[in-house]
PDB file of C-alpha atoms and ligand atoms in Angstrom:
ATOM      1  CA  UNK A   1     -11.768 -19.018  14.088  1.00 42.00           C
ATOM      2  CA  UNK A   2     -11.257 -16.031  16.544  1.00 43.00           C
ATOM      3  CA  UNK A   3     -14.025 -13.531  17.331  1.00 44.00           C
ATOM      4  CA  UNK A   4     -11.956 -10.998  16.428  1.00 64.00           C
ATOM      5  CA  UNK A   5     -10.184 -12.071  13.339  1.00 79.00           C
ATOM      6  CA  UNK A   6      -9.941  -9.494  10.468  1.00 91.00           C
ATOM      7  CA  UNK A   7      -9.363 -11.680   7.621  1.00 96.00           C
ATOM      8  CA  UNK A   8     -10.774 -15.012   7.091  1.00 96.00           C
ATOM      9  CA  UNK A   9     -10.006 -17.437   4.426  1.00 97.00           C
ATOM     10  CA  UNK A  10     -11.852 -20.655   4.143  1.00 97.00           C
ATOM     11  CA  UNK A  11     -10.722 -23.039   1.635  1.00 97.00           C
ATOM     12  CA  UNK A  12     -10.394 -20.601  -1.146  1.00 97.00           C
ATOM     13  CA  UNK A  13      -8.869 -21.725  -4.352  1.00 96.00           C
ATOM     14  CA  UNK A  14      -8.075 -19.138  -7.354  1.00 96.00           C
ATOM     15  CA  UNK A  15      -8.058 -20.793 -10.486  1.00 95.00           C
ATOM     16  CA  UNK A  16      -6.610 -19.118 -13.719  1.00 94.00           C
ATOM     17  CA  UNK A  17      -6.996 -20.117 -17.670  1.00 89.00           C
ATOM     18  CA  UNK A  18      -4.084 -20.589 -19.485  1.00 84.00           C
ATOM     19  CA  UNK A  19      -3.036 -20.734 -23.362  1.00 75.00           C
ATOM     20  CA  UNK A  20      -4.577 -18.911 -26.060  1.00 75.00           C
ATOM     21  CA  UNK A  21      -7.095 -21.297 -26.174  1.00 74.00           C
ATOM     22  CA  UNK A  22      -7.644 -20.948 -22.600  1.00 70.00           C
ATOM     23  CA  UNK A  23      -8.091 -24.189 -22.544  1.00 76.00           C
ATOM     24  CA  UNK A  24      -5.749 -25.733 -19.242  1.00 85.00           C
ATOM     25  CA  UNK A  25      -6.073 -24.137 -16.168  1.00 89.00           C
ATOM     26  CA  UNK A  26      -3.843 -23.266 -13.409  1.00 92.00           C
ATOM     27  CA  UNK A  27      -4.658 -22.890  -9.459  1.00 94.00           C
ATOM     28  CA  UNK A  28      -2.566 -20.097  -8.055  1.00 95.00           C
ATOM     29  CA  UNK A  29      -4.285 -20.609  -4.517  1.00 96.00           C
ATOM     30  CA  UNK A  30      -5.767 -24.477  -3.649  1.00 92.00           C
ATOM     31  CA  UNK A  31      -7.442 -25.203  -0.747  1.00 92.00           C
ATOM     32  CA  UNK A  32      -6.290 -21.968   1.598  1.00 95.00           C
ATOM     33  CA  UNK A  33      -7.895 -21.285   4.936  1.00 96.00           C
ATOM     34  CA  UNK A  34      -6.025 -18.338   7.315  1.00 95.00           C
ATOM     35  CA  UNK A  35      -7.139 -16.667   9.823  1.00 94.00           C
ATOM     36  CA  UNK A  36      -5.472 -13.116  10.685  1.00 95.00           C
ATOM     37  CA  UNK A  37      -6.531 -11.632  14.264  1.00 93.00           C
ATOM     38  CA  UNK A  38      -7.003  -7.813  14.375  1.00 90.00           C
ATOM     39  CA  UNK A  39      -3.774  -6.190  14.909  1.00 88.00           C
ATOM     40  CA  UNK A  40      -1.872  -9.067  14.235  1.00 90.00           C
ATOM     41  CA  UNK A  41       1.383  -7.803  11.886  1.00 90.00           C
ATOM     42  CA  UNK A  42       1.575 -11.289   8.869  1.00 94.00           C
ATOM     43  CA  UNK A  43       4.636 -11.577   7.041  1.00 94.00           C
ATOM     44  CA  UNK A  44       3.889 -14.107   4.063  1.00 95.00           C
ATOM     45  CA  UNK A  45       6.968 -15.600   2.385  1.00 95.00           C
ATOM     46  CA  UNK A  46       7.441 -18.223  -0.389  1.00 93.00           C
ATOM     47  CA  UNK A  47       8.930 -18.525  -3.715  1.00 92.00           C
ATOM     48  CA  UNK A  48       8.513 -16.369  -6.666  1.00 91.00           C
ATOM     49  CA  UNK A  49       5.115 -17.793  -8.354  1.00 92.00           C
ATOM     50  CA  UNK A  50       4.124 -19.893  -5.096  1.00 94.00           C
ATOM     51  CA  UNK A  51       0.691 -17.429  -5.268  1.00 94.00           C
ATOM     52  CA  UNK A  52       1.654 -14.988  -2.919  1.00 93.00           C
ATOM     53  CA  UNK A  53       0.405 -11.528  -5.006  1.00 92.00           C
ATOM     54  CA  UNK A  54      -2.819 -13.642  -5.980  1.00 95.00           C
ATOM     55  CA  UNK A  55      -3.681 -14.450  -2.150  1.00 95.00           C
ATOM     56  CA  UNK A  56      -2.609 -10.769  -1.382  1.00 94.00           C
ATOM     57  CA  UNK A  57      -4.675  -9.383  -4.956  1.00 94.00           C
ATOM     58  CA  UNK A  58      -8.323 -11.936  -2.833  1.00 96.00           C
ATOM     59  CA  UNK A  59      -7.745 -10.224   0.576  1.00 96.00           C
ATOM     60  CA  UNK A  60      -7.908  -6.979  -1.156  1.00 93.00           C
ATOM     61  CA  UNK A  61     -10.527  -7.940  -3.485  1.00 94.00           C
ATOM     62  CA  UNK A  62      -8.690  -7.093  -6.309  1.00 93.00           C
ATOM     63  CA  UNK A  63      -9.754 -10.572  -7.984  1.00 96.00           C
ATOM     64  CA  UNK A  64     -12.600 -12.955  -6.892  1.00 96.00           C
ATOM     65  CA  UNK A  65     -12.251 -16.440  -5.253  1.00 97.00           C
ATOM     66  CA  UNK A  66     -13.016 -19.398  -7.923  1.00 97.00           C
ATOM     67  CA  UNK A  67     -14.622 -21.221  -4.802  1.00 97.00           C
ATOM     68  CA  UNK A  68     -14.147 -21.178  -0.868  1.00 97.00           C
ATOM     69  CA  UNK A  69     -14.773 -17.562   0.793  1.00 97.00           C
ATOM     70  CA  UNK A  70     -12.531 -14.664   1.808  1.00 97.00           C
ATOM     71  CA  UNK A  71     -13.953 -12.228   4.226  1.00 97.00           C
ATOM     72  CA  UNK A  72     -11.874  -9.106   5.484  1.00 96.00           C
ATOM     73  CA  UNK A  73     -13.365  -7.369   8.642  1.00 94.00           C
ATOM     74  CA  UNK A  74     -16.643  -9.205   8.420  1.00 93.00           C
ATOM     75  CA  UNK A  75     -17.359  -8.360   4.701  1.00 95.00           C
ATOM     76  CA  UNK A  76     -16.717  -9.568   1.162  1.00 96.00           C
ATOM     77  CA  UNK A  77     -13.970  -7.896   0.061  1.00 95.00           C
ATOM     78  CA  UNK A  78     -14.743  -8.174  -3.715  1.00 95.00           C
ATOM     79  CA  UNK A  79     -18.688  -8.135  -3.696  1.00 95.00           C
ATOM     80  CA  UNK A  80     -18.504  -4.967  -1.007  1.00 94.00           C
ATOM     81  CA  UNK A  81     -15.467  -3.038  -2.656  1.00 88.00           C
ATOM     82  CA  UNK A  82     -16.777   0.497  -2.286  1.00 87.00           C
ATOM     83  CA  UNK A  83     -17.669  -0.380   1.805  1.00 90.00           C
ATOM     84  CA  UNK A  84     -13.695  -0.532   2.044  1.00 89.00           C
ATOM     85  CA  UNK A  85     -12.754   2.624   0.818  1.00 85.00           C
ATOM     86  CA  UNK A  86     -10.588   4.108   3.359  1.00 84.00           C
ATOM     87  CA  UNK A  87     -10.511   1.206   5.645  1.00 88.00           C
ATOM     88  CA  UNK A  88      -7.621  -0.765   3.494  1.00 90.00           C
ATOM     89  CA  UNK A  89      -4.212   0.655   2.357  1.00 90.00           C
ATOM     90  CA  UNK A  90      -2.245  -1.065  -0.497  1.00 90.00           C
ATOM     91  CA  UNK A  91       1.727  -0.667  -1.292  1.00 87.00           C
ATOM     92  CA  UNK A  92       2.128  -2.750  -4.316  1.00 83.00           C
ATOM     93  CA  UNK A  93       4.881  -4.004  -5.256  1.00 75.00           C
ATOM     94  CA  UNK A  94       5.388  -1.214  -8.067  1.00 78.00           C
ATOM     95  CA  UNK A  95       4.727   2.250  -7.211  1.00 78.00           C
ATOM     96  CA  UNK A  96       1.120   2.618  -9.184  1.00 86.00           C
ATOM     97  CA  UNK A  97       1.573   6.327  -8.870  1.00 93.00           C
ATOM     98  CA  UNK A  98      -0.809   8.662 -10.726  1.00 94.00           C
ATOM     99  CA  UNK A  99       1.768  10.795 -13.277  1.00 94.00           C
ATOM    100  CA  UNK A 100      -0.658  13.530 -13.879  1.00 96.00           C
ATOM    101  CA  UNK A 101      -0.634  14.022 -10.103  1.00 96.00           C
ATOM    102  CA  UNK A 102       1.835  15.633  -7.829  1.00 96.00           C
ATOM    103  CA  UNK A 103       3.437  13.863  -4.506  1.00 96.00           C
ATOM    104  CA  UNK A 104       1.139  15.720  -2.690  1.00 97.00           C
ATOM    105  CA  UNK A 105      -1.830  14.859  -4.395  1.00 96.00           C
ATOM    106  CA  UNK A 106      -1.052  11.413  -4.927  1.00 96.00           C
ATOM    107  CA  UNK A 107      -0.487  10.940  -1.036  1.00 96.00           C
ATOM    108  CA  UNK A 108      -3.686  12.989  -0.791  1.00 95.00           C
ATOM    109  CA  UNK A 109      -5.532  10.774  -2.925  1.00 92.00           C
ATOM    110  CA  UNK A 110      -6.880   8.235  -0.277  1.00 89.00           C
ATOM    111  CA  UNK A 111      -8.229  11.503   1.874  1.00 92.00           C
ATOM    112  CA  UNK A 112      -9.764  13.167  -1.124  1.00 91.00           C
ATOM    113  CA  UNK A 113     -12.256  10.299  -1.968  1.00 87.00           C
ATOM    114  CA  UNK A 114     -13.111   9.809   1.943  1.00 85.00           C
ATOM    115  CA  UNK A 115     -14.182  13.304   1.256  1.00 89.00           C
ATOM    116  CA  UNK A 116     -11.590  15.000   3.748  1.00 92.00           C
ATOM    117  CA  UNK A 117     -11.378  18.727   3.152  1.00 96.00           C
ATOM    118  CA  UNK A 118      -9.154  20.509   0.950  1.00 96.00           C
ATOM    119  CA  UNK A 119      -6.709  21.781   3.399  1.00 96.00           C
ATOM    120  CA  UNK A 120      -6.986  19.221   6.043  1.00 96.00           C
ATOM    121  CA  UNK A 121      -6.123  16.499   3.060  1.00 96.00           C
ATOM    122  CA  UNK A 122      -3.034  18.661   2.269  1.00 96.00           C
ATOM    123  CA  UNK A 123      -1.888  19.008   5.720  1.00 97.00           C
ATOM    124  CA  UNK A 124      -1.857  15.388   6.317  1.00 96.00           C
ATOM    125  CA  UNK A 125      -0.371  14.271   3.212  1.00 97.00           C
ATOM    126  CA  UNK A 126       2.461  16.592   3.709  1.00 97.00           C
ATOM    127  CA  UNK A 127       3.666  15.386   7.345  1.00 95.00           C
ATOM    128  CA  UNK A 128       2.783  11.954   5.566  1.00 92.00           C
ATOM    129  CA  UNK A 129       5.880  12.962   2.807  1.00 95.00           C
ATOM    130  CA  UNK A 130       8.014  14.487   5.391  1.00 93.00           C
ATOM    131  CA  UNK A 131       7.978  11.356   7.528  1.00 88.00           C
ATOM    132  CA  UNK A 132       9.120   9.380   5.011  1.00 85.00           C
ATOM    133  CA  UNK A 133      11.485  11.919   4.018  1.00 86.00           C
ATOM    134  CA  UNK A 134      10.517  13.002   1.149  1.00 92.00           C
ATOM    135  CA  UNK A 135      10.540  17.369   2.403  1.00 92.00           C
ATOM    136  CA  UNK A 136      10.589  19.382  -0.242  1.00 94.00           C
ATOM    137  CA  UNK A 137       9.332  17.495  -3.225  1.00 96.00           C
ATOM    138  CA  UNK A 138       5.584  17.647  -2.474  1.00 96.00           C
ATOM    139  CA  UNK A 139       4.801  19.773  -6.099  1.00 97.00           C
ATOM    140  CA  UNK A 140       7.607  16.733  -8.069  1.00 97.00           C
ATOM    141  CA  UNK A 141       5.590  14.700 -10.164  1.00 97.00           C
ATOM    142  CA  UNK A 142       6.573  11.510 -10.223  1.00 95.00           C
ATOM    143  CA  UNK A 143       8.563  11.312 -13.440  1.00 95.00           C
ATOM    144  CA  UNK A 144      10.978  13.819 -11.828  1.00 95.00           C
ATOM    145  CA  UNK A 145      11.266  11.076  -8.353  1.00 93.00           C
ATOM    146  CA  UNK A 146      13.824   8.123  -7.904  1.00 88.00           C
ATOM    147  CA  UNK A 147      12.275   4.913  -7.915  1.00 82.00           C
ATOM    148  CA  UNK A 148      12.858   4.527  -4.485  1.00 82.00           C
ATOM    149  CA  UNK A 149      11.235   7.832  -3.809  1.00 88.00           C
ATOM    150  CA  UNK A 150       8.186   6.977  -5.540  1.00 90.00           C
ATOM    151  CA  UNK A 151       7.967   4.087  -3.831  1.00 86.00           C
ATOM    152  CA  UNK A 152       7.706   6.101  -0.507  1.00 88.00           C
ATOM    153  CA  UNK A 153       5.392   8.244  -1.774  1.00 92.00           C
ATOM    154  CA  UNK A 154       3.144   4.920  -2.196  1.00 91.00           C
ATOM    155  CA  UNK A 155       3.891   4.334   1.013  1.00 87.00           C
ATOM    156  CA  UNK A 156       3.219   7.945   2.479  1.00 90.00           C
ATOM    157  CA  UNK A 157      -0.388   7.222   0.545  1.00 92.00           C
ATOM    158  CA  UNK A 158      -0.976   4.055   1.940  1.00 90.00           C
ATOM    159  CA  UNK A 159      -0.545   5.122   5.527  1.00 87.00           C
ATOM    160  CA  UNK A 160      -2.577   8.949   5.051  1.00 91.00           C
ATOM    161  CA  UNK A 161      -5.851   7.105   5.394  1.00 90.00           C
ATOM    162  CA  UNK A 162      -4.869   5.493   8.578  1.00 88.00           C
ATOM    163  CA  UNK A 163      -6.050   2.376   7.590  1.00 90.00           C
ATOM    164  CA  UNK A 164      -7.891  -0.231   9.555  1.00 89.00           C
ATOM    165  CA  UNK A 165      -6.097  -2.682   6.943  1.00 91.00           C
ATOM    166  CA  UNK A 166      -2.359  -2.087   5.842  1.00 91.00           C
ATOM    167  CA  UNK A 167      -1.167  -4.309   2.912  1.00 92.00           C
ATOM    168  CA  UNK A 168       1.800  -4.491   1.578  1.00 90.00           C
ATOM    169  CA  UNK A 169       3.493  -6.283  -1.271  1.00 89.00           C
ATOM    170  CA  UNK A 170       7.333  -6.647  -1.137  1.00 86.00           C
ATOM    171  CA  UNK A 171       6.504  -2.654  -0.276  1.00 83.00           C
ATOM    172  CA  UNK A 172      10.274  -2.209   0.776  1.00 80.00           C
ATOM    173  CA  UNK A 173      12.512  -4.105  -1.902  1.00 77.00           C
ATOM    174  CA  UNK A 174      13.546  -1.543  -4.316  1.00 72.00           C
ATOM    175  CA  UNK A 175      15.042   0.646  -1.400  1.00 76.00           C
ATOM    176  CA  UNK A 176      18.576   0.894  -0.388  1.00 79.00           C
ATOM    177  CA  UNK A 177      19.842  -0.896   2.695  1.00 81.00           C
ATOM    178  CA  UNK A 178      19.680   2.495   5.023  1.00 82.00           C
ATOM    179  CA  UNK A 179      16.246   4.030   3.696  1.00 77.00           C
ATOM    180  CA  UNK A 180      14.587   0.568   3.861  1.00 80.00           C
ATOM    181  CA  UNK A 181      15.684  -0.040   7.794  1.00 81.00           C
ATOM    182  CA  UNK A 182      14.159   3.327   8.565  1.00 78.00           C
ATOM    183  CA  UNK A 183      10.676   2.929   6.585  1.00 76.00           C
ATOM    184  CA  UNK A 184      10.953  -0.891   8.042  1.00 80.00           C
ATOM    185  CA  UNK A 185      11.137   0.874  12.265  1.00 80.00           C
ATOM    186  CA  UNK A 186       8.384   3.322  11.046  1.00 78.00           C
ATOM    187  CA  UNK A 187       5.993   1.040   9.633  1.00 75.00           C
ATOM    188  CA  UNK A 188       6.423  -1.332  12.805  1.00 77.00           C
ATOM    189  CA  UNK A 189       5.836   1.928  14.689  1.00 80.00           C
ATOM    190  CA  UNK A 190       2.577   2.529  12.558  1.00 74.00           C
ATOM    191  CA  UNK A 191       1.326  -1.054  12.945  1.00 74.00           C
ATOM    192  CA  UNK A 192       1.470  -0.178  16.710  1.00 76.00           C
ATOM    193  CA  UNK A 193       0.302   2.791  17.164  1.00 79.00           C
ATOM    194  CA  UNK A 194      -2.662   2.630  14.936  1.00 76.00           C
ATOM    195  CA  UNK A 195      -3.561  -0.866  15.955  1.00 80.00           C
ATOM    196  CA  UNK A 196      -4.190  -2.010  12.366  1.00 86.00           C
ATOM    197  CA  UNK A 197      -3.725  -5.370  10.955  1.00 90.00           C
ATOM    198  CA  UNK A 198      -1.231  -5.747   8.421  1.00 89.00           C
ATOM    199  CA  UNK A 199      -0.233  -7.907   5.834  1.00 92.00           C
ATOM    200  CA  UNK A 200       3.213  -8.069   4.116  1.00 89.00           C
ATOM    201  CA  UNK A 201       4.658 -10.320   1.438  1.00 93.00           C
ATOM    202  CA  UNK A 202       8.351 -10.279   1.104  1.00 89.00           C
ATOM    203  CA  UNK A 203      11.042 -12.313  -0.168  1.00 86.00           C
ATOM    204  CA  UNK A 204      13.610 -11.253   2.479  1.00 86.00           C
ATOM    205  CA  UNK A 205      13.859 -14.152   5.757  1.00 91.00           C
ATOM    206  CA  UNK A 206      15.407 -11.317   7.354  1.00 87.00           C
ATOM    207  CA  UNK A 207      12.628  -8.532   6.802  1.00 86.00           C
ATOM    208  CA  UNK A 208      10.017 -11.365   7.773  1.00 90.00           C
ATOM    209  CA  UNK A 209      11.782 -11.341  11.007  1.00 90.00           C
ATOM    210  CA  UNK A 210      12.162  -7.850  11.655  1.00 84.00           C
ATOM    211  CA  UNK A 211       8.676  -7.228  10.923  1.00 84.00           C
ATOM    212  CA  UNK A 212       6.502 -10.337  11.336  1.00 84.00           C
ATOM    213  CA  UNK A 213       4.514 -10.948  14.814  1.00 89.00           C
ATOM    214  CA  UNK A 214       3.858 -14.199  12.569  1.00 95.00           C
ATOM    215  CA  UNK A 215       5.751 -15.799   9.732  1.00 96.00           C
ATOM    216  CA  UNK A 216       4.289 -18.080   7.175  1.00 96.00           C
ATOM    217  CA  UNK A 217       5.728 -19.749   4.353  1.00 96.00           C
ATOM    218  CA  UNK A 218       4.019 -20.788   1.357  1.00 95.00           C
ATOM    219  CA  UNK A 219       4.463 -23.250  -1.397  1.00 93.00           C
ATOM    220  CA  UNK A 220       2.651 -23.927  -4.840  1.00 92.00           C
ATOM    221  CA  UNK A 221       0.027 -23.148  -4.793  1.00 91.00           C
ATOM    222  CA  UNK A 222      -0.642 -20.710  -2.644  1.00 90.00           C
ATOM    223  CA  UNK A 223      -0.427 -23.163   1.002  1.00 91.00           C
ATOM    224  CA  UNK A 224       1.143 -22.964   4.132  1.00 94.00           C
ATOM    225  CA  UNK A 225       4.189 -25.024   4.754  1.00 94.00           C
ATOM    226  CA  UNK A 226       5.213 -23.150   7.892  1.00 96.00           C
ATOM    227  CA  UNK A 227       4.154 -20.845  10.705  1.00 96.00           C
ATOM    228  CA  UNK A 228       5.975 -19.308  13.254  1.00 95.00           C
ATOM    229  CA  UNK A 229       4.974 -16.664  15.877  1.00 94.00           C
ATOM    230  CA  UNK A 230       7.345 -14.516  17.476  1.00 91.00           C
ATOM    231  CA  UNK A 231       7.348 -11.412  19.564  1.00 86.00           C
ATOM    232  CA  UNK A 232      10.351  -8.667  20.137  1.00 81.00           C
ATOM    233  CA  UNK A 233      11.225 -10.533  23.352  1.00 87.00           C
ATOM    234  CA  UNK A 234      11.903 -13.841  21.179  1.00 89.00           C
ATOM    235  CA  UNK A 235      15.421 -14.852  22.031  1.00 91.00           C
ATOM    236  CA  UNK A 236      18.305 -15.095  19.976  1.00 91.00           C
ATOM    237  CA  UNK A 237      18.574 -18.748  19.664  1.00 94.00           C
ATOM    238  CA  UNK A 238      14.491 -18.727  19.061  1.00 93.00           C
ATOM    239  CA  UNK A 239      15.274 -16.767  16.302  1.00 93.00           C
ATOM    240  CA  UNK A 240      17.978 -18.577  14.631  1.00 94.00           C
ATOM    241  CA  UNK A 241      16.461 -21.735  14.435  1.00 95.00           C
ATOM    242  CA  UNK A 242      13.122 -20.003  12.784  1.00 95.00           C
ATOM    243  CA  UNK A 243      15.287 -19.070  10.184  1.00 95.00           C
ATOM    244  CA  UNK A 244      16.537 -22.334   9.960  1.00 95.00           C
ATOM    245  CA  UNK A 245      13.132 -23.476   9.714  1.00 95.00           C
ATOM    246  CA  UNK A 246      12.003 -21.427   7.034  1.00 96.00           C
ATOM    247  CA  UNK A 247      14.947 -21.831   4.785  1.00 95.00           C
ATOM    248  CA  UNK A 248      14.414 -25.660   4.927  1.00 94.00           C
ATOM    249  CA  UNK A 249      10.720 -24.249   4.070  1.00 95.00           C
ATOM    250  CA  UNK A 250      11.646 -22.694   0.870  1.00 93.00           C
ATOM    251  CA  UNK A 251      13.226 -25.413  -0.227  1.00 86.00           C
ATOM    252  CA  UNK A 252      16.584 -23.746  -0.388  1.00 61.00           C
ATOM    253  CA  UNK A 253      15.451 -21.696  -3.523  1.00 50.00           C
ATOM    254  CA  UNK A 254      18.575 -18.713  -3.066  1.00 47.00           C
ATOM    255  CA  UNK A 255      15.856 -16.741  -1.164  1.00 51.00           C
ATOM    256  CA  UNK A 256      18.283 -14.370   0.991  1.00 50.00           C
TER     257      UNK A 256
HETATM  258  N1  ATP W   1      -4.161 -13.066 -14.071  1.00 70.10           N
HETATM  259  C1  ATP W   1      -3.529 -14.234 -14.190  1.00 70.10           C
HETATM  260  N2  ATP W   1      -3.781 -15.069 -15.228  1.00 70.10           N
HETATM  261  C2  ATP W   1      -3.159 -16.269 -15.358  1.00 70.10           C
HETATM  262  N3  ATP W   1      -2.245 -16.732 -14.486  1.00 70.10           N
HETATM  263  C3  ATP W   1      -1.941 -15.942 -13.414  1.00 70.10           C
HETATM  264  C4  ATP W   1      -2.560 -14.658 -13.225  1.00 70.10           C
HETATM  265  N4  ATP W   1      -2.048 -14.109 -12.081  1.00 70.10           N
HETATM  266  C5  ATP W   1      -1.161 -14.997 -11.613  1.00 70.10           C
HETATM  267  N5  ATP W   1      -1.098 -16.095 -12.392  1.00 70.10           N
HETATM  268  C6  ATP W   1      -0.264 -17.298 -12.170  1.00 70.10           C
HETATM  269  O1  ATP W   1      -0.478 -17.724 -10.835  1.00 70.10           O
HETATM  270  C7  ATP W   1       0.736 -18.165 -10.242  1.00 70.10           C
HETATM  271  C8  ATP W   1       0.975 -17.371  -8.970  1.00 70.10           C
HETATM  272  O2  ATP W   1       1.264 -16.011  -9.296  1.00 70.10           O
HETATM  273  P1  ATP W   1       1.505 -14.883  -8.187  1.00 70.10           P
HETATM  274  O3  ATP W   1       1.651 -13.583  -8.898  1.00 70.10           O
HETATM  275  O4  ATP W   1       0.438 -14.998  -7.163  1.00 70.10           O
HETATM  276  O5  ATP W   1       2.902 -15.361  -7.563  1.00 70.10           O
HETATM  277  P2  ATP W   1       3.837 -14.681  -6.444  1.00 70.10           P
HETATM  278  O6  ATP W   1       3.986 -15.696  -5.353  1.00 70.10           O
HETATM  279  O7  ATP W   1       3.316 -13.352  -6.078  1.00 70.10           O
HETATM  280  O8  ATP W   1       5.233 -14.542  -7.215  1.00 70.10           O
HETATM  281  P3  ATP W   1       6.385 -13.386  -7.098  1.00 70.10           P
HETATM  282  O9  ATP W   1       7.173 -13.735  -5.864  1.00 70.10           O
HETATM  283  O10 ATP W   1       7.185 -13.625  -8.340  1.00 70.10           O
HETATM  284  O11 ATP W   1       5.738 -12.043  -7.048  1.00 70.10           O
HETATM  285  C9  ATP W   1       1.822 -17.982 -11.304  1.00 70.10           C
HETATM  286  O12 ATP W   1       2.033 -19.202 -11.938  1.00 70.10           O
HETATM  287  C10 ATP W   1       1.219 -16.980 -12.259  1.00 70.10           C
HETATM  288  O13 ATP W   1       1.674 -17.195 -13.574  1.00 70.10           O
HETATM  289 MG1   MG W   2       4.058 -11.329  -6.343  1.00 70.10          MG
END
């Protein structure tokens, strides 16, 4: 385990109930251990219902380990929630915008409860929108967005607080091919200029690749069946037979 890891997972299993009854249980994660270096860039891949949103849901402490421990920057993330407020940005995999809010104030939202003033809040959540391109429809609520458009908007959120932590489920699928490339170059951009860690689970090979400083693939539940690391310098041929690799992986499931 590295000095400097961010997130630390030591043989943590999430078990759920199932039935009515509740009486047969399921584990979505079994026997997990990762370690994630600070500023390290993770892209997680694996098939739908592998456990992938319920290792993502633990990191963020969202849910609560049924044994083993998770800790995220040194602390618990679900005992210490409130000490992560502002450190961690989320882009689910829906939107989860607030409808009574506008785009402004919903990319604001992050800044407001670190207590940043009024003005300052507003200022930064508006470059935040026009970044992502999203000029001129500050004051729409999001009812009146695209879906893709609210999804940016969760985006513009996450990144406002300049997190120490950026995670991101599938945050790009529900974008069209041109508007995902760009938010895909920015958020690599982010990752580097900020220095934060980040965390993405997708379902694309080919957005693992373009994004990931790491790859892993995970199987049922929640494991790792493969790990590459790669860098922009990786060659070509490097890169093809990764792919290779984690098709064979998946198991051949479709997964583009
Ligand atoms: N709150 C819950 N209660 C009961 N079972 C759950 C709960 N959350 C997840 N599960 C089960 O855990 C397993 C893993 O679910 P999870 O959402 O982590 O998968 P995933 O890898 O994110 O899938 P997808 O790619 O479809 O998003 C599934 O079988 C799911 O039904
Ligand atoms: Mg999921």
């Amino acid at each position: 385990m590295s000095a400097a890891a961010a997130i630390t997972l030591d043989r943590v299993a999430k078990r759920f109930e199932r039935g009515a009854a509740g009486d047969s249980e399921l584990y979505a994660v079994r026997e997990l251990s990762l370690s994630v270096g600070a500023g390290e860039l993770v892209a997680i891949l694996g098939p739908t219902g592998c456990g992938k949103s319920t290792t993502f849901n633990l990191i963020a402490g969202l849910i609560r380990p049924s044994s083993g421990s998770v800790r995220v920057m040194g602390h618990d993330p679900y005992d210490e929630f409130d000490w992560f407020r502002g450190k961690i940005g989320i882009v689910f995999q829906s939107d989860r915008l607030m409808p009574w809010r506008s785009a402004l104030d919903n990319v604001a939202l992050g800044l407001e409860l670190n207590k940043c003033p009024r003005e300052e809040r507003r200022a930064i959540a508006r470059a935040w929108l026009e970044r992502l391109g999203l000029k001129g429809h500050a004051d729409d609520f999001p009812h009146a967005l695209s879906g893709g458009m609210r999804q940016r908007v969760g985006i513009a959120r996450a990144f406002a607080v300049r997190p120490a932590l950026l995670l991101c489920d599938e945050p790009f699928s529900g974008l069209d091919a041109v508007t995902g490339d760009a938010l895909r170059r920015e958020f690599v951009d982010l990752v580097r200029e900020t220095g934060c860690t980040g965390i993405f689970i997708t379902h694309s090979i080919e957005e693992a690749l373009q994004l990931g400083r790491r790859i892993l693939v995970f199987q049922r539940p929640a494991r790792i069946v493969y790990e590459a690391v790669l860098d922009p310098d990786t060659s070509r041929d490097s890169r093809a037979e990764i792919r290779a690799e984690i098709r064979r992986a998946l198991g051949g499931d479709g997964i583009p």
